[in-house]
Short mmCIF file of C-alpha atoms and ligand atoms in Angstrom, two decimals:
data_model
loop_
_atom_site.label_atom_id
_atom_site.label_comp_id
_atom_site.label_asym_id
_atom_site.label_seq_id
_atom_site.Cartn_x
_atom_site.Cartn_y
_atom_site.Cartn_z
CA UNK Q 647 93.31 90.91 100.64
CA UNK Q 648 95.24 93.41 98.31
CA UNK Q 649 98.30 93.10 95.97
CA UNK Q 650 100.78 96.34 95.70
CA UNK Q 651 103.58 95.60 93.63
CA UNK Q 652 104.78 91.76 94.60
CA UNK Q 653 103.08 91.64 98.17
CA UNK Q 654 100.04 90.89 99.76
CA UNK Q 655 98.15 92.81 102.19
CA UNK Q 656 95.30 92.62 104.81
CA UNK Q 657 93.09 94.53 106.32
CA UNK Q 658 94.01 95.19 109.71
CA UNK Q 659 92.10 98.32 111.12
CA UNK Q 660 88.99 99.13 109.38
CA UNK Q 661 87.96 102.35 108.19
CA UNK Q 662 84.74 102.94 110.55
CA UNK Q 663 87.44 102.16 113.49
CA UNK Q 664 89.94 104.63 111.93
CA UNK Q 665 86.97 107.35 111.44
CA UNK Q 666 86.12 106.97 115.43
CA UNK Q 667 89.20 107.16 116.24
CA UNK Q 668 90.28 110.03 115.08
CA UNK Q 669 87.11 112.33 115.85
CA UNK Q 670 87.96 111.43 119.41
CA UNK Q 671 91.39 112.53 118.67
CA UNK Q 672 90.84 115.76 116.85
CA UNK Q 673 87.76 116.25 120.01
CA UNK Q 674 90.98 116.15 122.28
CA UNK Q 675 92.95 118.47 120.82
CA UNK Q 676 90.53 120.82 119.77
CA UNK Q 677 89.57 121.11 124.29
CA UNK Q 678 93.35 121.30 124.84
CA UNK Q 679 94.09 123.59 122.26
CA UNK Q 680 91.09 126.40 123.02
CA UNK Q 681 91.85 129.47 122.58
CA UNK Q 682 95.45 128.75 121.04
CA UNK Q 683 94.50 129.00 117.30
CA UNK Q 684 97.33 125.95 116.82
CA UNK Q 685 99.50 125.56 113.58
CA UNK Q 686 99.20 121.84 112.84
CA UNK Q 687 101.81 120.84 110.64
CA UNK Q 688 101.61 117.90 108.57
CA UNK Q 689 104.73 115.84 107.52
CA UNK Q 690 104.33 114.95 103.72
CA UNK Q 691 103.84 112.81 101.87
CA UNK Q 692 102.03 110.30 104.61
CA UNK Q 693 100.37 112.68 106.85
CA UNK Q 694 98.33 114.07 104.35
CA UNK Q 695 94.68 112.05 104.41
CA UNK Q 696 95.25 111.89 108.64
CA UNK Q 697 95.48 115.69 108.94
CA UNK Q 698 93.36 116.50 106.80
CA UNK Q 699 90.54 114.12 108.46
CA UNK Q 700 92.10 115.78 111.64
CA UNK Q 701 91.64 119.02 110.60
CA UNK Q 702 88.38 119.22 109.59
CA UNK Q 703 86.89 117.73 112.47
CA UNK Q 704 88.35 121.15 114.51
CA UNK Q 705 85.37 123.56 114.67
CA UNK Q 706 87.37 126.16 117.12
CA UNK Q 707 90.29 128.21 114.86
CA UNK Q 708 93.04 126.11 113.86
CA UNK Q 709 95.63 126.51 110.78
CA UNK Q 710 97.55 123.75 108.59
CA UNK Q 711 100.69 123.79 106.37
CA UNK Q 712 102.69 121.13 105.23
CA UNK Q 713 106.17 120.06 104.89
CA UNK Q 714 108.16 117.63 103.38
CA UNK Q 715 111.35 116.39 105.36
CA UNK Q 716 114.14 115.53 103.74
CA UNK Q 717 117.07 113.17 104.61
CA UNK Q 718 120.87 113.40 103.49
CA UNK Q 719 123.91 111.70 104.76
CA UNK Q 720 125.37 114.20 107.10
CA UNK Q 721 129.63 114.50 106.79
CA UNK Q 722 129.95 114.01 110.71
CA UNK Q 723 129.12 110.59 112.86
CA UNK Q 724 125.69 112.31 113.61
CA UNK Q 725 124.20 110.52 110.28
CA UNK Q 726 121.42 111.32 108.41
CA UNK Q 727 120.31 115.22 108.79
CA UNK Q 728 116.53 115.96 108.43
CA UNK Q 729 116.08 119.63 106.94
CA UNK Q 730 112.46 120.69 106.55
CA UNK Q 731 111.60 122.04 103.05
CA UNK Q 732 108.05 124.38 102.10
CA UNK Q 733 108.13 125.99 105.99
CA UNK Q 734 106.67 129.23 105.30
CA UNK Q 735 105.20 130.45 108.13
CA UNK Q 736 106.80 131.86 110.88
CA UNK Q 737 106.27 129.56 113.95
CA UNK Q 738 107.88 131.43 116.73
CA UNK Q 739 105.61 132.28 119.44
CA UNK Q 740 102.72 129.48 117.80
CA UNK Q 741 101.45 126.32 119.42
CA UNK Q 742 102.96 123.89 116.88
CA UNK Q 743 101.17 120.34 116.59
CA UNK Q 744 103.13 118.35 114.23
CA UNK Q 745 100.51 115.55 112.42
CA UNK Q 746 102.88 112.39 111.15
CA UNK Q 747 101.46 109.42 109.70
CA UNK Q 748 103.12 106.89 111.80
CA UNK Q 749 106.43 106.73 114.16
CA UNK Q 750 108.27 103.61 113.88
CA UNK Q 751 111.95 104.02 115.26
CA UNK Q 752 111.50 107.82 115.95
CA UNK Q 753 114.58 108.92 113.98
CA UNK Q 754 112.67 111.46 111.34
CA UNK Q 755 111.19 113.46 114.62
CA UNK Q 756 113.98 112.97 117.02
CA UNK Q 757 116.09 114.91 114.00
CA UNK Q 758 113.61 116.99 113.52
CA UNK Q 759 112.09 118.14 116.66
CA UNK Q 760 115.29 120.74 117.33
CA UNK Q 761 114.75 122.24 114.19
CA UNK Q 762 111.52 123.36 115.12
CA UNK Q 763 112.54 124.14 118.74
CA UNK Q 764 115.27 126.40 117.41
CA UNK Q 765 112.30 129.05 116.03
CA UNK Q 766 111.06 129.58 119.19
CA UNK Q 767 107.48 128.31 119.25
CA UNK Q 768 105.22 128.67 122.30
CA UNK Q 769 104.84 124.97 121.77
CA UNK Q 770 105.64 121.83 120.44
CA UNK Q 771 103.31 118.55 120.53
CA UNK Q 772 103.23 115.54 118.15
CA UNK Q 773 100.05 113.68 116.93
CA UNK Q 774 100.84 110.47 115.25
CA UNK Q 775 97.99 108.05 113.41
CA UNK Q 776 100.35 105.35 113.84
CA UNK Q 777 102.93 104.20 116.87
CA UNK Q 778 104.88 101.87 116.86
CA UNK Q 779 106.16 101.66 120.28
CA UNK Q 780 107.86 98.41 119.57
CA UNK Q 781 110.17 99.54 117.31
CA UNK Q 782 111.67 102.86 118.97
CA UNK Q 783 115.33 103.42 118.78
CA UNK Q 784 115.26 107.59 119.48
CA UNK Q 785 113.11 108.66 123.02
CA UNK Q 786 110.20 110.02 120.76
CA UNK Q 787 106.57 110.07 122.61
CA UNK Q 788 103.72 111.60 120.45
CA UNK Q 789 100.91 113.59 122.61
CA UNK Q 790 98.31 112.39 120.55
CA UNK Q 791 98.18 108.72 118.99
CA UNK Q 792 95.47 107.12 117.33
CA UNK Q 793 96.57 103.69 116.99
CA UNK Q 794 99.71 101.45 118.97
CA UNK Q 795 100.27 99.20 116.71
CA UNK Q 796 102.47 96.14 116.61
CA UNK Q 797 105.81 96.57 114.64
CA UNK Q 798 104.41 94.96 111.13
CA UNK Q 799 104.70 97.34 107.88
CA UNK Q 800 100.90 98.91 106.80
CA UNK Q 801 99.89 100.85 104.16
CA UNK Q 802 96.52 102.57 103.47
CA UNK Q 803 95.42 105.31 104.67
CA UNK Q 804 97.70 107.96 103.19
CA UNK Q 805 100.85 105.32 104.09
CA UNK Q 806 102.85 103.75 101.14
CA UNK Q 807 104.47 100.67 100.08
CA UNK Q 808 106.44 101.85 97.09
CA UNK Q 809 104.07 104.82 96.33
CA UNK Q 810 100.96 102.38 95.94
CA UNK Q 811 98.46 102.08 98.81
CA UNK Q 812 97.47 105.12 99.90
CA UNK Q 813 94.24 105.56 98.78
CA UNK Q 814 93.08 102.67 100.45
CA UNK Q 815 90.62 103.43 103.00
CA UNK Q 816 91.15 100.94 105.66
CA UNK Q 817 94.32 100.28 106.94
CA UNK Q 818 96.26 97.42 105.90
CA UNK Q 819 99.48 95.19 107.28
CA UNK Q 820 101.57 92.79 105.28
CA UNK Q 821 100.37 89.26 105.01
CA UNK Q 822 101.88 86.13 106.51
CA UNK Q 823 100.49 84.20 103.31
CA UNK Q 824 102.69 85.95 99.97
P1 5GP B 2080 110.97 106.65 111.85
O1 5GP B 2080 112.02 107.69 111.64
O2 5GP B 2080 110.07 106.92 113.02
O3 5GP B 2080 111.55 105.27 111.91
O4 5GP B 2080 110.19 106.63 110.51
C1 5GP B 2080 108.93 107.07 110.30
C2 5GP B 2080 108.66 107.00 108.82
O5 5GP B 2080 108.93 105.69 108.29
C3 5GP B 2080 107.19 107.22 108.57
O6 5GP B 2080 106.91 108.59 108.39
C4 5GP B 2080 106.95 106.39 107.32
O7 5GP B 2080 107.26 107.16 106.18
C5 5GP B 2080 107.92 105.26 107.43
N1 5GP B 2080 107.30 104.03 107.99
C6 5GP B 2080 107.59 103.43 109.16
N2 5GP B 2080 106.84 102.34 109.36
C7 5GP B 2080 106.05 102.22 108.28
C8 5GP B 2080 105.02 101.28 107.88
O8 5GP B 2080 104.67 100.29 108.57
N3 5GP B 2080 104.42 101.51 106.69
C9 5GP B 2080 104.73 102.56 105.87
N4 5GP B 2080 104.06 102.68 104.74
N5 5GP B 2080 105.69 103.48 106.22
C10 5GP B 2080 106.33 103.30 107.40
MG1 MG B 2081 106.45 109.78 106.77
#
């Protein structure tokens, strides 16, 4: 059991579990993605300790940036707007992977996802630690997932609860007992 800020949290996938898991994933992508020399980008701040674990598990060529998407009331009835800030490279013409750390009602991509479309990439796929499948309001289905979870809040892992938590190594989920 941990404490971040006034809750309590258990362990709920363990970090040998989490390790397996996502060799086999990066062992996936690296046979679909032969060849391809793929641009994974990584959605900050969560993403970060998944892709990089992804990442270096890729022994064929493979590049990684990161962004950090940020949300703003938009004027019109569409809602919140997702613009992408740090995208340097050009992606048009790339195999895009995009690495999130977990997709719970699938808003942040669904926004997204056009964005990236817009530049013309040869393609666009979506690896996710984390799914919630539970808890989707937007039609957003990750190629790659390493864990369908339940929809309960975790942290660990690279994930958050009020900017503590992510240095734990296994993965956590909020307690019944506070
Ligand atoms: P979506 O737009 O898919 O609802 O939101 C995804 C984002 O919400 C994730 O990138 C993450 O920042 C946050 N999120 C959703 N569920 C959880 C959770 O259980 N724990 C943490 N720490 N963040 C979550
Ligand atoms: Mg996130």
């Amino acid at each position: 059991m941990v404490q971040l800020h006034d809750k309590r949290f258990e362990v709920f996938i363990e970090k040998a579990a989490i390790d397996e898991r996502v060799q086999a994933l990066a062992a996936q992508i690296q046979a679909d993605y032969r060849g391809m020399n793929p641009l994974l980008l990584g959605i900050l701040n969560g993403s970060f300790i998944f892709a990089a674990d992804l990442f270096r598990h890729l022994s064929t060529p493979a590049e990684i940036s990161f962004i950090k998407l940020a949300s703003y009331k938009g004027t019109t009835s569409t809602g919140n707007i997702i613009t992408a800030i740090g995208l340097e490279e050009n992606i048009a013409d790339r195999h895009i992977l995009i690495v999130e750390d977990i997709i719970d009602t699938g808003r942040t991509l669904h926004s997204f996802l056009p964005q990236v479309l817009q530049q013309q990439p040869a393609s666009v796929k979506i690896a996710c630690f984390l799914s919630k499948p539970d808890a989707r309001v937007c039609d957003v289905q990750p190629d790659y997932t390493g864990f369908d979870i339940p929809d309960v809040f975790v942290v660990g892992y690279g994930l958050d609860y009020d900017g503590q938590g992510r240095n734990l190594q296994h993965l956590y989920r909020l307690s019944d007992n506070q």
